[in-house]
Short mmCIF file of C-alpha atoms in Angstrom, two decimals:
data_model
loop_
_atom_site.label_atom_id
_atom_site.label_comp_id
_atom_site.label_asym_id
_atom_site.label_seq_id
_atom_site.Cartn_x
_atom_site.Cartn_y
_atom_site.Cartn_z
CA MET J 1 139.62 206.08 -67.43
CA PRO J 2 140.55 203.49 -70.11
CA GLU J 3 137.80 201.04 -71.01
CA ALA J 4 139.89 198.05 -69.87
CA LEU J 5 140.12 199.56 -66.39
CA VAL J 6 136.47 200.56 -66.19
CA SER J 7 135.43 196.92 -66.68
CA ALA J 8 137.07 195.97 -63.40
CA PHE J 9 134.45 198.00 -61.56
CA ALA J 10 131.50 196.42 -63.35
CA THR J 11 128.96 194.68 -61.16
CA PRO J 12 130.31 191.18 -60.36
CA ARG J 13 128.26 188.21 -61.52
CA GLU J 14 128.19 184.62 -60.33
CA PHE J 15 128.07 181.73 -62.78
CA ALA J 16 127.74 178.02 -61.98
CA ALA J 17 128.93 175.16 -64.16
CA VAL J 18 128.18 171.48 -63.53
CA ASP J 19 130.18 169.06 -65.67
CA ILE J 20 128.97 165.46 -65.72
CA GLY J 21 131.85 163.54 -67.20
CA SER J 22 132.59 159.89 -67.73
CA ASN J 23 134.80 159.77 -64.66
CA SER J 24 134.09 162.86 -62.55
CA VAL J 25 131.08 164.99 -61.68
CA ARG J 26 132.14 168.51 -60.80
CA MET J 27 130.56 171.82 -59.88
CA VAL J 28 132.45 175.11 -60.13
CA LEU J 29 131.14 178.49 -59.01
CA TYR J 30 132.73 181.43 -60.81
CA ARG J 31 132.72 185.13 -60.02
CA LEU J 32 133.08 187.35 -63.06
CA GLU J 33 134.36 190.91 -62.94
CA GLY J 34 134.26 191.87 -66.60
CA ARG J 35 136.71 189.49 -68.32
CA ALA J 36 138.32 188.52 -65.01
CA VAL J 37 137.18 185.05 -63.92
CA TRP J 38 137.66 183.81 -60.36
CA THR J 39 136.89 180.30 -59.14
CA VAL J 40 135.23 180.71 -55.76
CA PHE J 41 134.04 177.13 -55.17
CA ASN J 42 135.12 173.86 -56.77
CA GLU J 43 133.96 170.39 -55.81
CA LYS J 44 134.16 167.07 -57.62
CA VAL J 45 133.21 163.45 -57.12
CA LEU J 46 134.97 160.66 -59.04
CA ALA J 47 131.76 158.78 -59.72
CA GLY J 48 132.98 156.71 -62.67
CA LEU J 49 129.73 156.96 -64.64
CA GLY J 50 131.37 155.51 -67.74
CA ARG J 51 133.21 152.69 -66.00
CA ASP J 52 131.01 149.92 -67.48
CA LEU J 53 130.21 151.58 -70.79
CA ALA J 54 132.61 149.54 -72.92
CA SER J 55 131.32 146.21 -71.59
CA THR J 56 127.59 146.89 -71.05
CA GLY J 57 126.75 149.95 -73.11
CA ARG J 58 125.15 151.42 -70.00
CA LEU J 59 126.12 153.74 -67.18
CA SER J 60 127.65 152.23 -64.07
CA GLU J 61 124.89 151.65 -61.51
CA ASP J 62 127.15 152.56 -58.61
CA GLY J 63 128.49 155.51 -60.56
CA ALA J 64 125.00 156.77 -61.39
CA ALA J 65 123.96 156.54 -57.74
CA MET J 66 127.08 158.42 -56.64
CA ALA J 67 126.59 161.04 -59.36
CA LEU J 68 122.96 161.57 -58.39
CA THR J 69 123.90 162.12 -54.76
CA ALA J 70 126.51 164.67 -55.80
CA LEU J 71 124.07 166.43 -58.14
CA LYS J 72 121.48 166.76 -55.37
CA ARG J 73 124.09 168.53 -53.27
CA PHE J 74 125.16 170.72 -56.19
CA ALA J 75 121.54 171.70 -56.86
CA ALA J 76 121.14 172.75 -53.22
CA VAL J 77 124.29 174.87 -53.37
CA ILE J 78 123.17 176.52 -56.61
CA ASP J 79 119.76 177.23 -55.10
CA GLY J 80 121.46 178.93 -52.18
CA VAL J 81 123.91 180.97 -54.26
CA LYS J 82 121.42 181.85 -57.02
CA PRO J 83 124.00 182.55 -59.75
CA ALA J 84 123.14 184.71 -62.71
CA LEU J 85 123.57 181.75 -65.06
CA THR J 86 123.92 178.01 -64.58
CA PHE J 87 125.34 175.50 -67.08
CA VAL J 88 124.76 171.77 -66.62
CA ALA J 89 126.51 169.69 -69.29
CA ALA J 90 127.15 165.98 -69.76
CA THR J 91 129.74 164.47 -72.07
CA ALA J 92 130.68 161.10 -73.57
CA ALA J 93 129.32 158.60 -71.02
CA VAL J 94 125.81 160.06 -70.85
CA ARG J 95 125.89 160.76 -74.59
CA GLU J 96 126.74 157.18 -75.55
CA ALA J 97 125.02 155.12 -72.86
CA ALA J 98 121.76 153.38 -73.71
CA ASP J 99 120.31 154.67 -70.44
CA GLY J 100 121.82 158.15 -70.73
CA GLN J 101 118.50 159.85 -71.46
CA ALA J 102 116.84 158.03 -68.57
CA PHE J 103 119.60 159.26 -66.28
CA CYS J 104 119.02 162.86 -67.42
CA GLU J 105 115.29 162.53 -66.77
CA ARG J 106 115.91 161.13 -63.30
CA VAL J 107 118.31 163.96 -62.49
CA ALA J 108 115.73 166.52 -63.65
CA ALA J 109 112.98 164.91 -61.57
CA GLU J 110 115.05 164.62 -58.38
CA THR J 111 117.22 167.76 -58.52
CA GLY J 112 115.59 170.17 -60.96
CA LEU J 113 118.82 170.33 -62.97
CA ILE J 114 118.29 170.18 -66.74
CA ILE J 115 121.25 168.49 -68.38
CA ARG J 116 122.51 169.53 -71.78
CA VAL J 117 124.14 166.50 -73.39
CA LEU J 118 126.97 167.72 -75.58
CA SER J 119 127.71 166.04 -78.89
CA GLY J 120 131.29 164.98 -79.53
CA GLU J 121 131.72 167.99 -81.81
CA GLU J 122 130.34 170.36 -79.17
CA GLU J 123 132.50 168.85 -76.46
CA ALA J 124 135.61 169.34 -78.58
CA ARG J 125 134.61 172.89 -79.45
CA TYR J 126 133.97 173.93 -75.85
CA ALA J 127 137.23 172.35 -74.69
CA ALA J 128 139.09 174.40 -77.30
CA LEU J 129 137.17 177.56 -76.34
CA GLY J 130 138.22 176.93 -72.76
CA VAL J 131 141.85 176.77 -73.84
CA ILE J 132 141.48 180.02 -75.77
CA ALA J 133 139.72 181.67 -72.82
CA GLY J 134 142.72 180.92 -70.63
CA MET J 135 145.42 181.34 -73.30
CA PRO J 136 144.28 183.70 -76.08
CA THR J 137 147.51 183.19 -78.04
CA ALA J 138 147.17 179.39 -78.12
CA ARG J 139 147.92 177.85 -81.54
CA GLY J 140 148.05 174.11 -82.09
CA VAL J 141 145.72 171.29 -81.06
CA ALA J 142 143.58 171.06 -77.94
CA ALA J 143 143.21 167.55 -76.53
CA ASP J 144 140.53 166.90 -73.91
CA LEU J 145 140.85 163.46 -72.33
CA GLY J 146 137.82 162.29 -70.38
CA GLY J 147 136.91 158.96 -68.92
CA ALA J 148 135.39 157.64 -72.16
CA SER J 149 136.69 159.77 -75.03
CA LEU J 150 139.44 161.97 -76.37
CA GLU J 151 138.49 165.14 -78.21
CA LEU J 152 141.05 166.72 -80.54
CA ILE J 153 140.44 170.10 -82.11
CA ARG J 154 142.72 172.43 -83.97
CA ILE J 155 143.16 176.03 -82.79
CA GLY J 156 144.31 178.44 -85.49
CA ASP J 157 144.57 182.15 -86.12
CA GLN J 158 140.81 182.35 -86.62
CA GLY J 159 140.04 180.47 -83.42
CA VAL J 160 138.44 177.03 -83.12
CA GLU J 161 138.67 174.90 -86.24
CA ARG J 162 137.61 171.29 -86.90
CA GLY J 163 137.81 168.47 -84.41
CA VAL J 164 137.39 164.75 -83.92
CA THR J 165 136.19 162.50 -81.07
CA LEU J 166 138.05 159.23 -80.51
CA PRO J 167 137.24 156.30 -78.16
CA LEU J 168 140.42 156.70 -76.15
CA GLY J 169 139.28 157.45 -72.62
CA PRO J 170 140.50 154.95 -69.98
CA PHE J 171 137.02 153.42 -69.68
CA SER J 172 136.84 152.93 -73.46
CA LEU J 173 140.08 150.95 -73.27
CA SER J 174 138.92 148.78 -70.38
CA ASN J 175 137.58 146.09 -72.71
CA GLU J 176 141.18 145.38 -73.73
CA GLY J 177 141.50 143.13 -70.69
CA PRO J 178 143.96 143.42 -67.79
CA PHE J 179 146.40 146.28 -68.11
CA ASP J 180 149.13 145.34 -70.56
CA ALA J 181 151.17 148.32 -71.76
CA GLY J 182 152.35 146.66 -74.96
CA ARG J 183 148.91 145.56 -76.07
CA LEU J 184 147.36 148.91 -75.13
CA ARG J 185 149.99 150.81 -77.12
CA GLU J 186 148.98 148.85 -80.22
CA SER J 187 145.28 149.50 -79.61
CA ILE J 188 145.85 153.20 -78.98
CA ALA J 189 147.92 153.51 -82.15
CA LYS J 190 145.05 152.03 -84.18
CA ARG J 191 142.46 154.29 -82.58
CA LEU J 192 144.65 157.33 -83.24
CA ARG J 193 144.77 156.80 -87.00
CA PRO J 194 141.98 159.38 -87.64
CA ALA J 195 144.22 161.94 -85.91
CA ASP J 196 146.85 162.02 -88.66
CA ASP J 197 145.50 165.36 -89.89
CA PHE J 198 146.13 166.92 -86.49
CA ARG J 199 149.92 166.95 -86.56
CA THR J 200 151.26 169.96 -84.65
CA ASP J 201 154.16 171.19 -82.55
CA THR J 202 152.03 172.10 -79.54
CA LEU J 203 149.34 170.12 -77.74
CA TYR J 204 147.12 171.86 -75.18
CA ALA J 205 146.24 169.12 -72.71
CA VAL J 206 142.86 169.34 -70.97
CA GLY J 207 141.54 166.93 -68.37
CA GLY J 208 142.17 165.71 -64.84
CA ALA J 209 144.33 162.74 -65.78
CA TRP J 210 146.81 164.87 -67.70
CA ARG J 211 146.84 167.49 -64.95
CA THR J 212 147.82 164.69 -62.61
CA LEU J 213 150.58 163.60 -65.00
CA ALA J 214 151.88 167.15 -65.01
CA GLN J 215 151.89 167.21 -61.20
CA VAL J 216 153.83 163.95 -61.19
CA HIS J 217 156.35 165.53 -63.57
CA MET J 218 156.60 168.63 -61.37
CA GLY J 219 157.48 166.44 -58.42
CA HIS J 220 159.95 164.43 -60.48
CA VAL J 221 161.90 167.52 -61.62
CA ARG J 222 161.35 169.41 -58.33
CA TYR J 223 159.60 172.24 -60.12
CA PRO J 224 159.19 175.17 -57.71
CA LEU J 225 155.85 176.62 -58.83
CA HIS J 226 152.91 174.28 -58.24
CA ILE J 227 150.53 175.76 -60.80
CA VAL J 228 149.33 173.43 -63.53
CA HIS J 229 147.81 176.01 -65.86
CA GLN J 230 150.29 176.81 -68.64
CA TYR J 231 152.84 174.37 -67.27
CA VAL J 232 154.98 173.21 -70.19
CA MET J 233 156.65 169.84 -70.77
CA ASP J 234 158.78 169.19 -73.81
CA ALA J 235 157.85 166.03 -75.68
CA ALA J 236 160.83 164.02 -74.46
CA ASP J 237 160.10 164.79 -70.81
CA ALA J 238 156.40 164.06 -71.26
CA ARG J 239 157.20 160.73 -72.92
CA ASP J 240 159.55 159.80 -70.10
CA ILE J 241 157.03 160.56 -67.35
CA ALA J 242 154.28 158.75 -69.28
CA ARG J 243 156.45 155.65 -69.55
CA LEU J 244 157.34 155.86 -65.85
CA VAL J 245 153.65 155.91 -64.92
CA ALA J 246 152.76 153.17 -67.40
CA ARG J 247 155.29 150.72 -65.95
CA SER J 248 154.48 151.51 -62.31
CA SER J 249 152.29 149.05 -60.43
CA ARG J 250 148.88 150.00 -59.11
CA ALA J 251 150.15 149.70 -55.55
CA SER J 252 153.12 151.91 -56.37
CA LEU J 253 150.91 154.59 -57.92
CA GLU J 254 148.55 154.57 -54.95
CA SER J 255 151.50 155.28 -52.67
CA TRP J 256 152.43 158.46 -54.55
CA LYS J 257 151.66 161.62 -52.60
CA GLY J 258 148.43 163.30 -53.67
CA LEU J 259 147.34 160.51 -56.03
CA SER J 260 143.95 159.02 -55.16
CA LYS J 261 143.16 155.34 -55.67
CA LYS J 262 140.58 156.15 -58.34
CA ARG J 263 143.00 158.35 -60.24
CA ALA J 264 145.72 155.69 -59.93
CA GLU J 265 143.39 153.28 -61.72
CA THR J 266 143.07 155.42 -64.87
CA LEU J 267 146.40 157.27 -64.92
CA PRO J 268 148.44 154.57 -66.75
CA HIS J 269 145.89 154.56 -69.58
CA ALA J 270 146.09 158.35 -69.84
CA ALA J 271 149.88 158.14 -69.88
CA LEU J 272 149.85 155.71 -72.80
CA VAL J 273 147.40 157.89 -74.74
CA LEU J 274 149.72 160.88 -74.29
CA GLU J 275 152.67 158.78 -75.42
CA GLY J 276 150.69 157.75 -78.50
CA LEU J 277 149.79 161.36 -79.29
CA ILE J 278 153.42 162.43 -79.07
CA GLU J 279 154.34 159.83 -81.68
CA ARG J 280 151.31 160.25 -83.95
CA LEU J 281 151.17 164.06 -84.00
CA GLY J 282 154.91 164.76 -83.95
CA LEU J 283 154.59 166.91 -80.84
CA LYS J 284 157.42 169.06 -79.54
CA ARG J 285 155.75 170.38 -76.39
CA ILE J 286 152.70 169.84 -74.21
CA VAL J 287 151.08 172.83 -72.52
CA LEU J 288 148.66 172.10 -69.69
CA SER J 289 145.35 173.92 -69.59
CA ALA J 290 143.37 173.98 -66.36
CA TRP J 291 140.54 175.50 -68.41
CA GLY J 292 138.35 173.27 -70.54
CA VAL J 293 134.71 172.56 -71.35
CA ARG J 294 133.26 174.44 -68.34
CA GLU J 295 135.28 177.55 -69.06
CA GLY J 296 134.45 177.22 -72.76
CA LEU J 297 130.74 177.37 -71.93
CA LEU J 298 131.40 180.37 -69.72
CA TYR J 299 133.52 182.07 -72.38
CA GLU J 300 130.76 181.75 -74.94
CA ALA J 301 128.35 183.49 -72.55
CA LEU J 302 130.58 186.55 -72.02
CA ASP J 303 129.49 189.92 -73.36
CA ASP J 304 131.04 190.91 -76.67
CA ASP J 305 133.03 193.70 -75.01
CA ASP J 306 134.54 191.26 -72.51
CA LEU J 307 135.39 188.64 -75.15
CA GLY J 308 137.97 190.93 -76.71
CA SER J 309 139.71 191.74 -73.42
CA ASP J 310 143.06 190.29 -72.40
CA PRO J 311 142.49 187.91 -69.45
CA LEU J 312 145.86 188.82 -67.92
CA LEU J 313 145.14 192.54 -67.97
CA ALA J 314 141.57 192.01 -66.78
CA GLY J 315 142.73 189.79 -63.92
CA CYS J 316 145.47 192.18 -62.85
CA THR J 317 143.02 195.08 -62.97
CA ALA J 318 140.51 193.26 -60.77
CA LEU J 319 143.15 192.03 -58.31
CA GLY J 320 144.82 195.41 -58.05
CA ALA J 321 141.50 197.24 -57.73
CA ARG J 322 140.35 194.97 -54.93
CA GLN J 323 143.47 195.61 -52.84
CA GLY J 324 144.31 199.13 -53.96
CA ILE J 325 142.75 202.48 -53.14
CA SER J 326 143.73 204.63 -56.13
CA PRO J 327 141.68 203.59 -59.19
CA GLY J 328 143.22 206.21 -61.46
CA LEU J 329 146.80 205.22 -60.68
CA PRO J 330 147.40 202.30 -63.12
CA GLY J 331 146.52 204.24 -66.26
CA ALA J 332 148.49 207.28 -65.15
CA LEU J 333 151.53 205.14 -64.38
CA PHE J 334 151.46 203.31 -67.70
CA GLY J 335 151.31 206.59 -69.62
CA TRP J 336 154.03 208.26 -67.56
CA LEU J 337 156.42 205.30 -67.78
CA GLN J 338 156.43 204.97 -71.58
CA PRO J 339 159.96 206.41 -72.10
CA ILE J 340 161.35 204.03 -69.47
CA ILE J 341 159.42 201.02 -70.80
CA GLU J 342 160.88 201.63 -74.26
CA ALA J 343 164.40 201.78 -72.79
CA LEU J 344 164.15 198.61 -70.67
CA PRO J 345 166.11 195.53 -71.78
CA GLU J 346 163.89 193.25 -73.82
CA ALA J 347 162.52 190.33 -71.80
CA PHE J 348 159.80 188.58 -73.83
CA GLY J 349 159.69 190.63 -77.03
CA ALA J 350 158.74 194.29 -77.43
CA GLU J 351 154.98 193.82 -77.81
CA ARG J 352 154.70 191.34 -74.95
CA ASP J 353 156.89 193.50 -72.72
CA ARG J 354 154.45 196.38 -73.16
CA THR J 355 151.55 194.15 -72.13
CA LEU J 356 153.44 192.96 -69.07
CA ALA J 357 154.33 196.53 -68.15
CA ASP J 358 150.65 197.42 -68.41
CA ALA J 359 149.82 194.47 -66.15
CA ALA J 360 152.46 195.53 -63.62
CA CYS J 361 151.02 199.06 -63.49
CA ARG J 362 147.60 197.58 -62.72
CA LEU J 363 149.20 195.79 -59.75
CA ALA J 364 151.08 198.88 -58.53
CA ASP J 365 148.66 199.57 -55.67
CA LEU J 366 148.31 195.91 -54.68
CA GLY J 367 150.03 196.34 -51.33
CA ALA J 368 148.10 199.40 -50.19
CA ARG J 369 146.01 197.44 -47.68
CA LEU J 370 148.74 195.03 -46.58
CA HIS J 371 150.77 195.31 -43.38
CA PRO J 372 153.97 197.23 -44.18
CA ASP J 373 156.15 194.72 -42.32
CA HIS J 374 154.96 191.92 -44.61
CA ARG J 375 153.97 193.84 -47.74
CA VAL J 376 156.87 192.71 -49.93
CA GLU J 377 156.42 188.99 -49.25
CA LEU J 378 152.61 189.06 -49.45
CA ALA J 379 152.47 191.10 -52.66
CA PHE J 380 155.16 188.97 -54.30
CA ASP J 381 153.34 185.74 -53.42
CA GLN J 382 149.95 187.03 -54.59
CA VAL J 383 151.31 187.99 -58.00
CA LEU J 384 153.37 184.83 -58.48
CA ARG J 385 150.47 182.50 -57.61
CA ALA J 386 147.34 184.49 -58.46
CA PRO J 387 144.73 182.43 -60.36
CA ILE J 388 145.00 184.76 -63.34
CA PRO J 389 145.27 183.06 -66.76
CA GLY J 390 146.92 184.34 -69.90
CA GLN J 391 150.48 184.33 -68.54
CA THR J 392 153.30 181.83 -68.71
CA HIS J 393 155.09 180.76 -65.56
CA ALA J 394 158.07 182.90 -66.56
CA GLU J 395 155.80 185.91 -66.95
CA ARG J 396 154.37 185.27 -63.47
CA ALA J 397 157.89 185.41 -62.07
CA TYR J 398 158.62 188.58 -64.07
CA LEU J 399 155.56 190.39 -62.69
CA ALA J 400 156.28 189.16 -59.17
CA THR J 401 159.85 190.45 -59.50
CA ALA J 402 158.52 193.83 -60.62
CA VAL J 403 156.07 194.07 -57.71
CA ASN J 404 158.81 193.01 -55.29
CA ALA J 405 160.97 195.93 -56.47
CA ARG J 406 158.01 198.32 -56.51
CA TYR J 407 157.63 197.76 -52.75
CA GLY J 408 161.33 198.00 -51.95
CA GLY J 409 162.22 194.31 -51.97
CA GLY J 410 165.82 193.29 -52.56
CA ALA J 411 167.24 191.92 -55.78
CA ASN J 412 167.00 188.34 -54.51
CA THR J 413 163.18 188.52 -54.07
CA PRO J 414 161.45 186.38 -51.42
CA GLU J 415 161.97 183.24 -53.58
CA PRO J 416 165.33 183.55 -55.35
CA ASP J 417 165.52 179.90 -56.40
CA THR J 418 162.07 180.01 -57.99
CA VAL J 419 162.82 183.21 -59.89
CA ALA J 420 166.23 181.92 -61.02
CA ARG J 421 164.61 178.72 -62.29
CA LEU J 422 161.99 180.59 -64.32
CA LEU J 423 163.80 183.70 -65.59
CA THR J 424 167.05 184.46 -67.34
CA GLU J 425 169.34 187.05 -65.77
CA LYS J 426 168.30 189.55 -68.44
CA GLN J 427 164.62 188.97 -67.67
CA ARG J 428 165.24 189.33 -63.93
CA THR J 429 167.00 192.64 -64.52
CA ALA J 430 164.20 193.90 -66.76
CA GLY J 431 161.52 192.93 -64.24
CA ARG J 432 163.35 194.59 -61.38
CA ALA J 433 163.94 197.75 -63.44
CA LEU J 434 160.24 197.92 -64.27
CA GLY J 435 159.40 197.65 -60.57
CA LEU J 436 161.90 200.35 -59.63
CA ALA J 437 160.41 202.62 -62.28
CA ILE J 438 156.94 202.10 -60.82
CA ARG J 439 158.32 202.75 -57.32
CA LEU J 440 159.88 205.98 -58.54
CA ALA J 441 156.61 207.18 -60.09
CA CYS J 442 154.48 206.18 -57.09
CA ASP J 443 156.78 207.72 -54.49
CA LEU J 444 157.49 211.03 -56.22
CA SER J 445 153.75 211.60 -56.73
CA GLY J 446 152.42 210.07 -53.53
CA ARG J 447 150.41 207.80 -55.87
CA ALA J 448 148.38 210.86 -56.98
CA PRO J 449 147.80 210.97 -60.76
CA GLN J 450 147.23 214.73 -60.67
CA LEU J 451 150.75 215.22 -59.29
CA LEU J 452 152.34 212.64 -61.56
CA VAL J 453 151.33 214.57 -64.69
CA ASN J 454 153.51 217.44 -63.47
CA ALA J 455 156.60 215.26 -63.41
CA HIS J 456 158.37 214.27 -66.60
CA VAL J 457 160.78 211.49 -67.50
CA ALA J 458 162.96 210.83 -70.53
CA VAL J 459 165.80 208.52 -71.49
CA THR J 460 168.23 210.28 -73.81
CA ASP J 461 171.82 209.45 -74.79
CA GLY J 462 172.39 207.17 -71.81
CA VAL J 463 170.81 209.56 -69.31
CA LEU J 464 167.65 209.18 -67.23
CA VAL J 465 166.23 212.71 -67.10
CA LEU J 466 163.70 213.74 -64.45
CA SER J 467 162.06 217.14 -64.52
CA ALA J 468 158.95 218.92 -63.32
CA SER J 469 156.46 221.47 -64.56
CA LYS J 470 156.98 225.07 -63.49
CA GLY J 471 156.37 225.51 -59.79
CA TYR J 472 156.48 221.75 -59.04
CA ALA J 473 160.21 221.05 -58.77
CA ASP J 474 160.36 221.52 -54.99
CA VAL J 475 157.26 219.38 -54.57
CA LEU J 476 158.27 216.47 -56.78
CA LEU J 477 162.05 216.37 -57.18
CA GLY J 478 163.28 216.04 -53.62
CA GLU J 479 165.81 213.73 -52.01
CA GLN J 480 163.56 210.66 -52.09
CA THR J 481 163.01 211.11 -55.82
CA ARG J 482 166.78 211.38 -56.27
CA ARG J 483 167.32 208.09 -54.41
CA ARG J 484 164.60 206.31 -56.36
CA GLY J 485 165.85 207.69 -59.66
CA LYS J 486 169.46 206.73 -58.93
CA ALA J 487 168.50 203.14 -58.06
CA LEU J 488 166.69 202.82 -61.40
CA ALA J 489 169.41 204.57 -63.40
CA ASP J 490 172.16 202.42 -61.90
CA LEU J 491 170.32 199.21 -62.70
CA MET J 492 169.71 200.32 -66.29
CA GLY J 493 173.30 201.50 -66.74
CA LEU J 494 172.25 205.15 -67.11
CA LYS J 495 173.33 208.42 -65.58
CA LEU J 496 170.76 210.43 -63.63
CA ASP J 497 169.98 214.07 -64.43
CA ILE J 498 167.39 215.88 -62.32
CA ARG J 499 166.36 219.22 -63.76
CA ASN J 500 164.41 221.98 -62.05
CA GLY J 501 162.30 222.96 -65.08
CA ALA J 502 160.22 221.06 -67.62
#
C-alpha cells in the first residue's frame, strides 16, 4: 500500500492548543491522523485582554478576570481529554503589558497551564506556518490581525521568510479617540510605512476580524458555500466591503446577522487596516486562512514524514478510510484509471488534475456505510463541506461533482447553483467524467482490487477500449460494465469498444 495511504491508519493523536490573544482566548482540540488534522472541539471567549493596553500599558482587569475563568475551564477539559501534546501561547497583549508576566504566573498557579509568550517575530512565523499548513502552495504575504498587533510575514518558495510586527490591532488604535474613519486612515497609513517591503499580489488574511469581514462579503454577494478557509476576494471587492463596514454605525453593525456586539466594536478598525494594506501593498487578491498561530504550532510539531504530505490527500484518505470498507481500493483505482485521467479535459492544469484525481479515488468508498436512498446527497455534501484544507472552493465543487457521479447522481448534482457558481462548464464536465470513470472501475470489479487488475482500459484514437485478462471477460465485461463504459465514453466524446481478450 502506498505510504500516503498507510499514514491514514496510523494511531490517532489528540493535540490541544490554547491561544491567549489580545481580544480572544480560545482552546482548540485537534485529532491527528498522520497529516490529516480534524478540529474536534473549539471554544473561545472574547475577553478583550488588550482593551486598555494603549491607554494604561496594562491588561484589562475585567478582561484578565474573564480570561482566567475561561482558562480554568480549558485546563479542566484538557485534564479530562489528556491530549498527547498541549500548547499554551500568548501573543501581543500579554507580551507588551507591564503586568503580563504577573498574569502568566497567576494562570500557572490557578490552572497549572504554563504560558509561552511569543515574541512578535515568533507570532508572525507561526501565523505563516499555519497558512502553509493549510495551503502548501501559498505564496505572498501572511497577515495576522489580532486585538493589539498586525504581523506581516512573507511566504516564498523556501517557506517562511522575514516578518514585521506593527501596532495596528483595534486596541492599539483605540487611543486615537472616538471612531473617525478619516483620522484613522491617516494613522493607519503612517503605521504601515514599515510594510513597504512587503508589496505582493496576494495577502493571506489570518484572524477573527478578517474572517468576519469575509462572512459579511459572502452574505453581500450571496455566496453559496459558507466556508471561510481559502475564500478569495479580489482587492476591489475587499475594499468595497471594508468601506461599507467602516461607514456603518455601531448599532447597524450589531443588527447584522451573526455579528456579536464585541466583534462589532472592533470590526470597523479591522476593515480600515485591510483597506490600508490594499493600498500600501498593491494587493490584487485576499485569500482567507482559517489556520493561523495555533495550527502553525501544531504543524511544527508534526513528524518529518507527515510534514511532507499533501493535506488534501491526507484528509481525503482519512475521511474515505473512516467511511469506507476497502482500504486497498483507492490505490488500485488511481493506478487503473491513469489512461482515462490523461484523456480527461483539463480542469485546473495537468499536475493539479492528477492530484485531484488521486483525492477522488481516496473518496471512492466514502458512501459504503451510507443509506443507499440518501447516499448521493450525503456523499456530495460531505465532500463539498469537509473540513479538509489544501483545496480551493472550486476544487471542492469538482471533487463533490466527481463523487456525485461515482454514486450515480445526475448531471445537475444535489446543488446545481452552487456548482455552477464555482465551476466552469469544462470543469463540471471533467469532474463528472472522473466520477463516471471511478464508478465504472468500482462496479466492474465489485470494488475488489484483485479483480480490477484483470480488467484493462485504454483511450486510443477517440475510442475508450475495455478488455480483460484471459478467462475474465465473462466475469468483468458484462452488461453493467457496458452501460457504465458507454456513459463515460459519451460524456468524453469517445466511442466504446469492449474486447474479450487482453
